[in-house]
Coordinates of C-alpha atoms and ligand atoms in Angstrom, one line a residue:
M168 CA 0.0 0.0 0.0
P169 CA 1.4 3.4 -0.9
K170 CA 1.9 5.9 1.9
A171 CA -0.7 8.7 2.0
K172 CA 0.5 12.1 1.0
E173 CA -2.8 13.8 1.7
T174 CA -6.2 12.7 3.1
V175 CA -7.5 9.7 1.2
L176 CA -10.0 7.0 1.6
E177 CA -8.4 3.9 0.3
I178 CA -10.9 1.3 -1.1
D179 CA -9.8 -2.3 -1.3
L180 CA -11.8 -4.1 -4.0
K181 CA -10.2 -7.4 -3.1
A182 CA -11.6 -7.0 0.4
L183 CA -15.0 -6.3 -1.1
Q184 CA -14.8 -9.5 -3.2
H185 CA -13.8 -11.4 -0.1
N186 CA -16.8 -10.1 1.9
F187 CA -19.2 -10.8 -1.1
E188 CA -18.0 -14.4 -1.2
Y189 CA -18.1 -14.8 2.5
L190 CA -21.7 -13.6 2.7
K191 CA -22.6 -15.8 -0.3
S192 CA -21.2 -18.8 1.5
K193 CA -23.8 -18.3 4.2
L194 CA -26.6 -18.6 1.6
K195 CA -28.3 -21.5 -0.2
S196 CA -27.1 -21.7 -3.8
N197 CA -30.5 -20.4 -5.1
T198 CA -30.8 -17.5 -2.7
K199 CA -30.3 -14.2 -4.4
L200 CA -28.1 -11.5 -3.1
L201 CA -29.0 -7.8 -3.2
A202 CA -26.2 -5.4 -2.6
V203 CA -27.1 -2.2 -0.8
V204 CA -25.1 0.6 -2.4
K205 CA -27.0 3.6 -1.0
A206 CA -25.1 6.7 0.4
F207 CA -22.2 6.3 -2.1
A208 CA -21.9 2.6 -1.2
Y209 CA -21.6 3.4 2.5
G210 CA -19.3 6.3 1.9
S211 CA -16.9 4.6 -0.5
D212 CA -17.9 5.1 -4.2
A213 CA -21.1 3.6 -5.4
N214 CA -20.2 3.6 -9.1
I215 CA -17.0 1.7 -8.8
I216 CA -18.4 -0.7 -6.1
A217 CA -21.5 -1.4 -8.1
N218 CA -19.6 -2.1 -11.3
Y219 CA -17.3 -4.4 -9.4
L220 CA -20.2 -6.3 -7.9
Q221 CA -22.0 -6.4 -11.2
D222 CA -19.0 -8.2 -12.6
L223 CA -19.3 -10.6 -9.7
N224 CA -22.9 -11.3 -10.9
V225 CA -24.7 -9.8 -8.0
D226 CA -28.5 -10.3 -8.4
Y227 CA -29.9 -6.9 -7.4
F228 CA -28.9 -3.5 -6.1
A229 CA -30.7 -1.2 -3.7
V230 CA -30.3 2.6 -3.2
A231 CA -32.3 4.9 -0.9
Y232 CA -33.2 7.6 -3.4
V233 CA -33.9 8.0 -7.1
S234 CA -30.9 10.3 -7.7
E235 CA -28.6 7.5 -6.5
G236 CA -30.2 5.1 -8.9
V237 CA -29.8 7.5 -11.8
A238 CA -26.1 7.9 -10.9
L239 CA -25.7 4.1 -11.1
R240 CA -27.4 3.9 -14.5
N241 CA -25.2 6.7 -15.8
A242 CA -22.2 4.6 -14.6
G243 CA -23.2 1.7 -16.7
I244 CA -25.2 -0.4 -14.2
T245 CA -27.7 -2.6 -16.0
T246 CA -28.6 -4.9 -13.0
P247 CA -32.0 -4.3 -11.5
I248 CA -32.0 -1.5 -8.9
L249 CA -34.5 -1.3 -6.1
V250 CA -35.1 2.3 -4.8
L251 CA -36.0 1.9 -1.1
H252 CA -37.4 5.3 -0.4
P253 CA -38.4 7.0 -3.6
Q254 CA -40.3 10.3 -3.5
P255 CA -43.3 10.6 -5.9
T256 CA -41.9 13.8 -7.3
N257 CA -39.2 11.6 -9.0
F258 CA -41.4 8.8 -10.3
K259 CA -41.2 9.9 -13.9
T260 CA -37.4 9.9 -13.7
L261 CA -37.4 6.6 -11.9
I262 CA -39.4 5.0 -14.8
E263 CA -37.2 6.6 -17.5
R264 CA -34.1 5.1 -15.9
C265 CA -35.7 1.7 -15.3
L266 CA -35.4 1.9 -11.5
E267 CA -37.8 -0.1 -9.4
P268 CA -39.7 1.6 -6.6
S269 CA -40.5 0.3 -3.1
L270 CA -44.2 1.1 -2.6
Y271 CA -44.9 1.4 1.1
S272 CA -48.2 3.2 1.5
A273 CA -51.6 3.6 -0.3
K274 CA -50.7 7.2 -1.2
V275 CA -47.4 6.2 -2.8
L276 CA -49.0 3.1 -4.6
N277 CA -51.7 5.3 -6.1
E278 CA -49.3 8.0 -7.2
F279 CA -47.0 5.4 -8.8
I280 CA -49.9 3.8 -10.7
L281 CA -50.9 7.2 -11.9
V282 CA -47.5 8.2 -13.2
A283 CA -46.8 4.7 -14.7
S284 CA -50.1 4.8 -16.6
E285 CA -49.3 8.3 -17.9
E286 CA -46.0 6.9 -19.0
K287 CA -47.9 4.1 -20.8
Q288 CA -46.2 1.3 -18.8
T289 CA -47.4 -2.3 -18.5
N290 CA -46.2 -4.7 -15.9
Y291 CA -43.7 -2.2 -14.5
P292 CA -41.8 -4.0 -11.7
V293 CA -42.5 -2.7 -8.2
H294 CA -41.7 -3.9 -4.7
I295 CA -44.3 -3.9 -1.9
K296 CA -42.9 -3.1 1.5
F297 CA -44.6 -4.2 4.8
N298 CA -44.1 -2.9 8.2
T299 CA -43.6 -5.8 10.7
G300 CA -42.4 -3.9 13.7
L301 CA -39.8 -1.3 12.7
N302 CA -42.5 1.2 12.3
R303 CA -40.6 3.2 9.8
L304 CA -41.9 2.6 6.3
G305 CA -44.4 0.0 5.0
F306 CA -48.0 -1.2 4.6
W307 CA -49.6 -3.0 7.5
E308 CA -50.9 -6.6 7.3
T309 CA -54.4 -5.2 7.3
D310 CA -53.7 -3.4 4.0
V311 CA -53.2 -6.6 2.0
D312 CA -56.8 -6.7 0.6
V313 CA -56.7 -3.1 -0.5
I314 CA -53.4 -3.5 -2.3
I315 CA -54.6 -6.7 -4.0
S316 CA -57.8 -5.1 -5.3
K317 CA -55.7 -2.2 -6.7
L318 CA -53.4 -4.6 -8.4
K319 CA -56.3 -6.6 -9.8
N320 CA -57.7 -3.4 -11.4
T321 CA -54.5 -2.4 -13.2
T322 CA -52.0 -3.8 -15.7
V323 CA -49.5 -1.0 -15.4
I324 CA -47.6 -2.6 -12.5
Q325 CA -46.4 -6.0 -11.5
V326 CA -45.1 -7.1 -8.1
R327 CA -41.5 -8.1 -8.4
S328 CA -41.0 -8.6 -4.7
L329 CA -42.5 -8.4 -1.2
F330 CA -40.2 -7.3 1.6
S331 CA -39.9 -6.1 5.2
H332 CA -37.1 -4.9 7.4
L333 CA -35.9 -6.3 10.7
A334 CA -35.7 -3.9 13.6
A335 CA -33.0 -5.5 15.7
S336 CA -31.4 -8.4 13.8
E337 CA -27.9 -7.7 15.3
D338 CA -29.2 -7.7 18.9
L339 CA -29.5 -11.3 20.2
N340 CA -31.5 -10.0 23.3
E341 CA -34.2 -9.2 20.8
Q342 CA -34.5 -12.7 19.2
E343 CA -38.1 -13.1 20.3
F344 CA -39.1 -9.9 18.7
T345 CA -37.2 -10.8 15.5
Q346 CA -38.8 -14.2 15.3
Q347 CA -42.2 -12.5 15.6
Q348 CA -41.2 -10.2 12.7
I349 CA -40.2 -13.2 10.6
K350 CA -43.4 -15.0 11.4
S351 CA -45.5 -12.0 10.6
F352 CA -43.7 -11.4 7.3
K353 CA -44.2 -15.1 6.3
S354 CA -47.9 -14.9 7.1
I355 CA -48.3 -11.6 5.2
S356 CA -46.4 -12.8 2.2
D357 CA -48.1 -16.2 2.0
S358 CA -51.6 -14.6 2.0
F359 CA -50.5 -11.9 -0.4
S360 CA -49.0 -14.3 -2.9
D361 CA -52.1 -16.6 -2.7
K362 CA -54.4 -13.7 -3.5
L363 CA -52.1 -12.3 -6.1
G364 CA -51.9 -15.6 -8.0
Y365 CA -48.2 -15.4 -8.7
K366 CA -45.1 -15.6 -6.5
P367 CA -43.0 -12.5 -6.0
I368 CA -39.4 -12.6 -4.6
L369 CA -39.5 -12.5 -0.8
H370 CA -36.8 -10.8 1.2
L371 CA -36.4 -9.8 4.8
T372 CA -32.8 -9.9 6.1
N373 CA -30.0 -7.3 6.2
T374 CA -26.4 -8.3 7.0
S375 CA -27.1 -9.2 10.7
G376 CA -30.2 -11.0 9.6
I377 CA -28.1 -13.1 7.1
I378 CA -25.7 -14.0 9.9
N379 CA -28.2 -14.6 12.8
Y380 CA -31.4 -15.8 11.1
P381 CA -30.5 -18.3 8.3
D382 CA -34.1 -19.6 8.3
A383 CA -35.3 -16.1 7.2
H384 CA -33.1 -15.8 4.1
L385 CA -36.1 -16.6 1.9
D386 CA -35.6 -15.9 -1.8
M387 CA -33.2 -13.0 -1.5
V388 CA -31.1 -11.2 1.2
R389 CA -30.1 -7.6 1.3
T390 CA -26.6 -6.8 2.5
G391 CA -24.9 -3.4 3.0
I392 CA -22.5 -3.2 5.9
G393 CA -21.3 -6.8 5.5
L394 CA -20.0 -6.0 2.0
Y395 CA -18.0 -3.1 3.4
G396 CA -16.5 -5.4 6.1
F397 CA -18.6 -5.2 9.3
G398 CA -20.8 -7.8 10.8
N399 CA -22.1 -5.9 13.8
S400 CA -20.2 -8.2 16.2
T401 CA -16.5 -8.8 16.9
E402 CA -17.0 -12.5 16.0
E403 CA -18.3 -11.7 12.5
D404 CA -15.8 -8.9 12.0
K405 CA -13.1 -11.5 12.1
H406 CA -14.5 -13.1 9.0
L407 CA -14.9 -9.9 7.1
K408 CA -12.4 -7.4 5.8
P409 CA -12.8 -3.6 6.0
V410 CA -13.0 -2.2 2.5
A411 CA -12.2 1.4 3.5
T412 CA -9.1 2.8 5.1
L413 CA -9.0 6.5 6.0
K414 CA -5.6 8.0 5.9
S415 CA -3.9 11.4 6.2
V416 CA -0.5 13.0 6.8
I417 CA 1.1 15.2 9.4
S418 CA 1.1 18.8 8.0
Q419 CA 3.0 20.4 10.9
I420 CA 4.5 19.6 14.3
H421 CA 4.5 22.1 17.2
N422 CA 6.4 22.0 20.4
I423 CA 4.4 23.7 23.2
E424 CA 5.2 24.7 26.8
K425 CA 3.2 23.8 29.8
G426 CA 0.0 25.9 30.0
E427 CA -0.3 26.7 26.3
T428 CA -3.6 25.9 24.7
V429 CA -4.5 24.2 21.4
G430 CA -7.2 25.0 18.9
Y431 CA -10.4 27.0 19.0
N432 CA -11.8 28.2 22.3
R433 CA -8.5 27.1 23.8
A434 CA -10.2 23.7 24.7
Y435 CA -7.0 21.9 25.4
T436 CA -4.3 23.0 27.9
S437 CA -0.8 21.5 27.8
K438 CA 0.2 19.7 31.0
G439 CA 3.9 20.2 30.3
F440 CA 6.3 20.3 27.4
E441 CA 4.3 18.6 24.7
K442 CA 4.4 17.9 21.0
T443 CA 1.4 18.2 18.7
A444 CA 0.7 17.3 15.1
T445 CA -1.8 19.1 12.9
I446 CA -3.6 16.8 10.4
P447 CA -5.5 18.0 7.3
I448 CA -8.9 16.4 8.1
G449 CA -11.8 17.9 10.0
H450 CA -15.5 17.9 10.6
A451 CA -16.1 18.9 6.9
D452 CA -14.4 15.6 6.0
G453 CA -16.6 13.6 8.3
I454 CA -14.7 13.7 11.6
G455 CA -17.5 15.0 13.8
R456 CA -16.8 17.3 16.8
H457 CA -17.7 14.5 19.1
Y458 CA -14.3 12.9 18.4
G459 CA -12.5 15.9 19.8
N460 CA -11.2 16.6 23.3
Q461 CA -9.4 13.2 23.6
K462 CA -12.4 11.0 22.7
G463 CA -11.0 9.8 19.4
H464 CA -7.4 9.1 18.4
V465 CA -5.5 8.5 15.3
T466 CA -2.6 6.1 14.7
I467 CA 0.9 7.3 13.8
N468 CA 3.7 4.8 13.3
G469 CA 1.6 2.2 15.1
Q470 CA 1.0 4.4 18.2
N471 CA -2.1 6.1 19.5
A472 CA -2.3 9.9 19.2
P473 CA -5.4 11.4 20.9
I474 CA -7.3 14.2 19.2
I475 CA -6.8 17.2 21.5
G476 CA -9.0 20.3 21.6
N477 CA -11.9 20.9 19.3
V478 CA -12.2 19.3 15.8
C479 CA -11.9 22.2 13.3
M480 CA -13.6 22.2 9.9
D481 CA -10.4 21.2 8.0
M482 CA -8.0 20.1 10.7
I483 CA -7.5 18.2 13.9
M484 CA -4.6 18.5 16.3
V485 CA -3.3 15.4 18.0
N486 CA -0.9 14.7 20.9
I487 CA 2.4 13.1 19.7
T488 CA 4.5 13.8 22.7
D489 CA 5.6 10.2 23.1
I490 CA 5.6 9.3 19.4
D491 CA 8.6 9.3 17.1
C492 CA 7.3 10.9 14.0
Q493 CA 7.9 13.7 11.5
E494 CA 6.1 16.1 9.3
G495 CA 4.9 14.2 6.2
D496 CA 4.4 10.9 8.1
E497 CA 1.3 8.9 7.4
V498 CA -1.7 9.0 9.8
I499 CA -4.3 6.3 10.0
I500 CA -7.7 7.3 11.2
F501 CA -9.3 3.9 10.6
G502 CA -8.7 0.8 8.5
K503 CA -7.7 -2.6 9.7
H504 CA -6.7 -1.5 13.1
P505 CA -8.5 0.3 14.5
N506 CA -11.3 -0.5 12.2
A507 CA -14.1 1.9 11.5
C508 CA -16.3 0.3 14.1
Q509 CA -13.7 0.7 16.8
F510 CA -13.0 4.3 15.8
A511 CA -16.7 5.0 15.7
E512 CA -17.1 3.7 19.3
T513 CA -14.7 6.4 20.6
G514 CA -17.1 9.0 19.2
N515 CA -20.1 7.1 20.7
T516 CA -21.4 6.1 17.2
I517 CA -21.5 3.1 14.8
S518 CA -19.5 2.0 11.8
Y519 CA -22.5 3.0 9.5
E520 CA -22.3 6.6 10.6
I521 CA -18.5 7.2 10.4
L522 CA -18.3 5.4 7.0
T523 CA -21.2 7.3 5.4
A524 CA -20.0 10.6 6.9
I525 CA -16.7 10.7 4.9
S526 CA -17.4 13.6 2.7
Q527 CA -17.0 13.8 -1.0
R528 CA -14.0 16.2 -0.6
V529 CA -11.9 13.2 0.5
K530 CA -10.2 11.6 -2.5
R531 CA -11.0 8.0 -3.1
M532 CA -8.2 5.6 -4.1
F533 CA -8.8 2.1 -5.3
L534 CA -6.7 -1.0 -4.6
K535 CA -7.5 -3.7 -7.1
Ligands
PLP284 C1 -29.8 0.0 4.5 C2 -30.8 -1.1 4.4 C3 -30.3 -2.4 4.3 C4 -28.8 -2.8 4.5 O1 -28.6 -3.1 5.9 P1 -27.2 -3.5 6.5 O2 -27.3 -3.6 7.9 O3 -26.2 -2.5 6.0 O4 -26.9 -4.8 5.8 C5 -31.2 -3.5 4.1 N1 -32.5 -3.2 3.9 C6 -33.0 -1.9 4.0 C7 -34.5 -1.7 3.8 C8 -32.2 -0.9 4.3 O5 -32.7 0.4 4.4

């Protein structure tokens, strides 16, 4: 790996392939795999990640919004793309770019049928989402008959899949609740398919669901965080490889006397003669202010350097008093060790947040 000369997010495509194959090894051979590439593929680079996965014959993609699906089509993605949370104002664009909507309420279903018929569509593939306990998006079990009667009265749409989302698949203290969700989804999807007269694809599990609930894989699974190297448990993290490494460099070193302060609002006071390094990465790059004041730390030449004072927009200052290092040396924020999950914990958050927070200003570099 080349040493960083500026702030970069290094993306290891071989690690992605490893994770893809590891997750596939958990599935039956005929279970489809949907790769979730929303939010720039969890902060990495959706176009390159999706093209790489498309070459590995992934079955489906999902994004959150229509604009993300449009970007993938522009990047040459021809694999089906499920849009998890489309807004009706974008339905025409969605149809023009052959994106497939999740329809989760009567209002959204009606609006989609209207736009699809204006666009002279027949059998346009849609995905019906049910709420089984997350209480975020989705029809209720009691809506089945209304949806079915709408579907029987139109030829413009066809149901490609039925799905729901688990609320606590990573939390083994919530197994009872999760089993209830699985049961509820199976009952909804059975009755829906019976009334519909054909069998849509059924899918329920995210990464932790794949790992913890093999009986709930159904026809397809949806994986996001697992592809990027995290399994929401230290045990699973051992089998996965982090795809993203966030690196930077030391811009400047300062020697300060006891009682001097560092950074805005003089938040840090030196306890003696100390050495600090200034790193060109700040809250505008995704390192939130909650990592400041010695909560988070970076790694320089294998040693911990705590972030001192407040995180600035474009910089952080770290304590390097006991570290042998020079201006221009590489700095690791997260990667293999500590990984993004461990770094996130120091800021009281989770891998998902730190990964997706890395802003577009940070240059992406790819290892093939
Ligand atoms: C984001 C998302 C996923 C992916 O979840 P991971 O925990 O990252 O695997 C799956 N399904 C839905 C509906 C999502 O919104």
